[in-house]
mmCIF file of C-alpha atoms in Angstrom:
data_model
loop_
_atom_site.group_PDB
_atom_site.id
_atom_site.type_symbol
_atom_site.label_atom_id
_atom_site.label_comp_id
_atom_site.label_asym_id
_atom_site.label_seq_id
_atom_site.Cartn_x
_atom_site.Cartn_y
_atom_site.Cartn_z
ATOM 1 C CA UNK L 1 23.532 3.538 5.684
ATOM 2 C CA UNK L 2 22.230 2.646 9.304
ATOM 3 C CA UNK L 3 18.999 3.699 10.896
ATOM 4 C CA UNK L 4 21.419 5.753 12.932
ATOM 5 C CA UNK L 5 22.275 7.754 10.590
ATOM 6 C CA UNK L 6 18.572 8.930 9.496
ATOM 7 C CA UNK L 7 16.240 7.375 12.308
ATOM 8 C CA UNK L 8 14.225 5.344 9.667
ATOM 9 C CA UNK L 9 14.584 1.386 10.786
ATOM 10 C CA UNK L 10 16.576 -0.432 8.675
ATOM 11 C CA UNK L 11 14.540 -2.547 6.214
ATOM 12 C CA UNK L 12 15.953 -5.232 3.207
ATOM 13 C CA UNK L 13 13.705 -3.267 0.776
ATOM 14 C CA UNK L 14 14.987 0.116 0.779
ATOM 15 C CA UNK L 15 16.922 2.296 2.930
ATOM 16 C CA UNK L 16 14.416 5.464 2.589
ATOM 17 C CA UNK L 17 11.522 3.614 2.870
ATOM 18 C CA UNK L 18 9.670 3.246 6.207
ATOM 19 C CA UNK L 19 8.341 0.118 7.592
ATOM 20 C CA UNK L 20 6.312 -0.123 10.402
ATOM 21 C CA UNK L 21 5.291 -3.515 12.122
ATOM 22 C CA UNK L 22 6.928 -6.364 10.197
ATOM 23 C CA UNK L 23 4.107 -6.461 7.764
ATOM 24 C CA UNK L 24 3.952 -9.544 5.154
ATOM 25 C CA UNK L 25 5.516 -8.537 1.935
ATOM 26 C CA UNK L 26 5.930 -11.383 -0.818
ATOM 27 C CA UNK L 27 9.361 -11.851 -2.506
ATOM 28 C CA UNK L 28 10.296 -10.272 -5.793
ATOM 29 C CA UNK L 29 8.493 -7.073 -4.607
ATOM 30 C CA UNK L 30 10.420 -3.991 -4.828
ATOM 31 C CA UNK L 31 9.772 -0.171 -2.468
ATOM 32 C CA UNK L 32 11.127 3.087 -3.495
ATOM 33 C CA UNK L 33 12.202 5.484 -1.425
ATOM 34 C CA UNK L 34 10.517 7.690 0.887
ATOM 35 C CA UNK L 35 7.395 5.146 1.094
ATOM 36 C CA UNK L 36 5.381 4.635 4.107
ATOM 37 C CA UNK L 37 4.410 1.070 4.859
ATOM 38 C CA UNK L 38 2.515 1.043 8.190
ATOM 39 C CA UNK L 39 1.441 -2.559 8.944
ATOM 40 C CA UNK L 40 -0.040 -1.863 12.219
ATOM 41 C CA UNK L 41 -3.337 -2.637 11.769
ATOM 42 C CA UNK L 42 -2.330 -5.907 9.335
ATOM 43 C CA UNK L 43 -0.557 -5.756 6.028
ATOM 44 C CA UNK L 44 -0.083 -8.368 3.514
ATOM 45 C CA UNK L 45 1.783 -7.392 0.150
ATOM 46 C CA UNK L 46 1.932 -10.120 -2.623
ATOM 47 C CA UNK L 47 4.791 -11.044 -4.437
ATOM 48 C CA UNK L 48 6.129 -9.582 -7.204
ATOM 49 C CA UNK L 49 4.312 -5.829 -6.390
ATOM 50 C CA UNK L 50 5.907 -2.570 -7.140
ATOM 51 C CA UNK L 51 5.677 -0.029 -4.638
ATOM 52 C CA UNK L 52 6.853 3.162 -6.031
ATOM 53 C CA UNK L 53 8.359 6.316 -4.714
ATOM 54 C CA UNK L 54 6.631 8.440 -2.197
ATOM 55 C CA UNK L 55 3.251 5.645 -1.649
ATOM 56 C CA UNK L 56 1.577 5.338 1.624
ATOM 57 C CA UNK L 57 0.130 2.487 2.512
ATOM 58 C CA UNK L 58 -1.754 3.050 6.277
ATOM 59 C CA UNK L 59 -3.251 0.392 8.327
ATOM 60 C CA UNK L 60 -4.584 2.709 11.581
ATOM 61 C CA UNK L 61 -6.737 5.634 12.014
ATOM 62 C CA UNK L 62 -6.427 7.946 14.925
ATOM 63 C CA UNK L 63 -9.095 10.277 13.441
ATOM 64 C CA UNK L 64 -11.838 9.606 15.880
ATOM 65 C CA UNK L 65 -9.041 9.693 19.155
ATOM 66 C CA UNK L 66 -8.369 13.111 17.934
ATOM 67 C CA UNK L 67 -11.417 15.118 17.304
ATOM 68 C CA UNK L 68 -13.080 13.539 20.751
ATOM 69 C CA UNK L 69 -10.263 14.672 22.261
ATOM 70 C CA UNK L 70 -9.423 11.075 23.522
ATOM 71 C CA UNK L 71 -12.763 10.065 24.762
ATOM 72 C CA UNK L 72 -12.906 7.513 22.154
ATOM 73 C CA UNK L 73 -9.195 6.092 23.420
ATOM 74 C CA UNK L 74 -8.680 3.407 20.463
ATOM 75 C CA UNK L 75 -6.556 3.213 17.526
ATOM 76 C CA UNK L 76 -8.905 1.982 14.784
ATOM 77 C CA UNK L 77 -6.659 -0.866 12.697
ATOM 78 C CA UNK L 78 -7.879 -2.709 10.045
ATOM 79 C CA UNK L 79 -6.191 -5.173 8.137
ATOM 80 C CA UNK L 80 -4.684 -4.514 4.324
ATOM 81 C CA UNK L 81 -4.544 -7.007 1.628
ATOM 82 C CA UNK L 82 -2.208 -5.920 -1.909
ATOM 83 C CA UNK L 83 -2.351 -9.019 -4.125
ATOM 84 C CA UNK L 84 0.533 -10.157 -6.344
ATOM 85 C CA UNK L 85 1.825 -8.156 -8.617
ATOM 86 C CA UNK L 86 0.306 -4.593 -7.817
ATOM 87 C CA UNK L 87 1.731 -1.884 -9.411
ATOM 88 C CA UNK L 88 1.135 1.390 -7.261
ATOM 89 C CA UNK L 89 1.948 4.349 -8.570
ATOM 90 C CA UNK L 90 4.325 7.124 -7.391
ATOM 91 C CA UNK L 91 2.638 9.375 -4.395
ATOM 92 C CA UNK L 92 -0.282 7.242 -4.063
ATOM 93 C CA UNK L 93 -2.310 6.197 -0.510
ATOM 94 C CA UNK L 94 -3.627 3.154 0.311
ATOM 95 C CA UNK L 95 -6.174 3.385 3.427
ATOM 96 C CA UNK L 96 -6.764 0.700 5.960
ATOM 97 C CA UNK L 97 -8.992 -2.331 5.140
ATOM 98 C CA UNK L 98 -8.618 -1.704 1.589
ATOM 99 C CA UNK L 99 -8.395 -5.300 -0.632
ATOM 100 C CA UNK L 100 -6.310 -4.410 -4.038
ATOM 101 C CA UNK L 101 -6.520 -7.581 -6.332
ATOM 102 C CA UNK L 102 -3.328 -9.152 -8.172
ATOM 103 C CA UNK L 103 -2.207 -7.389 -11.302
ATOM 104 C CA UNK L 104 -3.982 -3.745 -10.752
ATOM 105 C CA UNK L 105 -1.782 -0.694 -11.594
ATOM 106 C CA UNK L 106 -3.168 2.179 -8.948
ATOM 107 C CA UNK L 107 -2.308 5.361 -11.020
ATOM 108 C CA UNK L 108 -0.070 8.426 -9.571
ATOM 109 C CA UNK L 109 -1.437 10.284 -6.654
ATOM 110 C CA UNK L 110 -4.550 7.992 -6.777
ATOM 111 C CA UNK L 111 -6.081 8.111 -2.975
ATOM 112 C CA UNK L 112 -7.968 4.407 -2.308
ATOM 113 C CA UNK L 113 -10.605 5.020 0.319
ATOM 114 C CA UNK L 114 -10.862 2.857 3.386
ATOM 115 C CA UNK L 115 -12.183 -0.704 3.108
ATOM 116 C CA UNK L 116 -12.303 -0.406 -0.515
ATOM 117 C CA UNK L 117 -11.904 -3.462 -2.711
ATOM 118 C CA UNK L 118 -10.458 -3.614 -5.686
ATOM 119 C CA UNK L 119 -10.827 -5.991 -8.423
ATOM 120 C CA UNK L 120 -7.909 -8.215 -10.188
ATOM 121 C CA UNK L 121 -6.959 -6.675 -13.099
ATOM 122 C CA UNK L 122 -7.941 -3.253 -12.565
ATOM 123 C CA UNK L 123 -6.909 0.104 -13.746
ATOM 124 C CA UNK L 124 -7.325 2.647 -10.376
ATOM 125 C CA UNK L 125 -6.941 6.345 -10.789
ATOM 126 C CA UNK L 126 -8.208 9.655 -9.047
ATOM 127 C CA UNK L 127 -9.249 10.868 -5.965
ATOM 128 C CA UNK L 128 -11.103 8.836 -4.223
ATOM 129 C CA UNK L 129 -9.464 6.004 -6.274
ATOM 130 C CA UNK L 130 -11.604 4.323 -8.830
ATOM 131 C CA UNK L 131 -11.996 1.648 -11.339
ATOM 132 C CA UNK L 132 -10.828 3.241 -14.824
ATOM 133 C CA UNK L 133 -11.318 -0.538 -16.787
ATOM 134 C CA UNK L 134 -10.042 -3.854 -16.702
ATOM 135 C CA UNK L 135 -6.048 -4.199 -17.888
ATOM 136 C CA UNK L 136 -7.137 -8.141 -18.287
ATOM 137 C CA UNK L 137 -6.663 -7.929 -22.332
ATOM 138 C CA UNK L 138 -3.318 -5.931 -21.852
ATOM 139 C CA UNK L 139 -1.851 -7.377 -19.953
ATOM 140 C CA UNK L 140 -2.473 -11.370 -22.040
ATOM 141 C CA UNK L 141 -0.922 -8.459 -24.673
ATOM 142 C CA UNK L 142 2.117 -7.631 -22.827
ATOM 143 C CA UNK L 143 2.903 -11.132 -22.111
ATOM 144 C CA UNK L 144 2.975 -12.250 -25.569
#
């Protein structure tokens, strides 16, 4: 399928998954479908990350534009970091200037606020997102 055929860009990830701006996205890492990736205001994903169904990860504001009715004219954009391998769950939203360190899992429908940072390891759930516990020992457990 062609972005002709639904209007969403063509990307190597996945063909229902929208990506905006050429952000940096490390290899191994996998996007389900209907995902939002906006890397206007600076994305980097780390390698090895999945991105599951339905995520949004935003990198602009255009709250402040709006309710001044465009007396304050700028696009806020602030720069997004997802470490290596970051699982995110299905439905969840990353805000802009949020820092997610390497091997977090950010639960289902978990919102992370804006220019929140998350530590490695971490275990992110609810709305706002936050810090459940560490997944440090499970994960030395898994990999056994």
């Amino acid at each position: 399928m062609n972005s002709g055929e639904h209007g969403i860009p063509f990307n190597k990830y996945n063909p229902h998954a929208w990506i905006i701006n050429n952000p940096e996205i490390g290899e191994e890492t996998w996007i389900g479908a209907f995902t939002v990736i906006d890397g206007i205001g600076g994305l980097k994903i780390g390698k090895g990350c999945n991105i599951s169904c339905g995520v949004h990860i935003i990198t602009h504001s255009t709250v402040k534009r709006c309710v001044t009715e465009r007396k304050y004219s700028e696009i806020e954009k602030c720069e997004t970091v997802i470490e290596d391998y970051v699982f995110i769950g299905e439905h969840a939203t990353i805000l802009m200037g949020s820092h997610i360190g390497h091997h977090s899992v950010i639960a289902a429908g978990t919102v992370i606020k804006e220019n929140t940072v998350i530590s490695p390891y971490s275990l992110v759930a609810g709305i706002p997102g936050a810090i459940v516990r560490s997944i440090k020992d499970d994960v030395e457990t898994w990999i056994k």
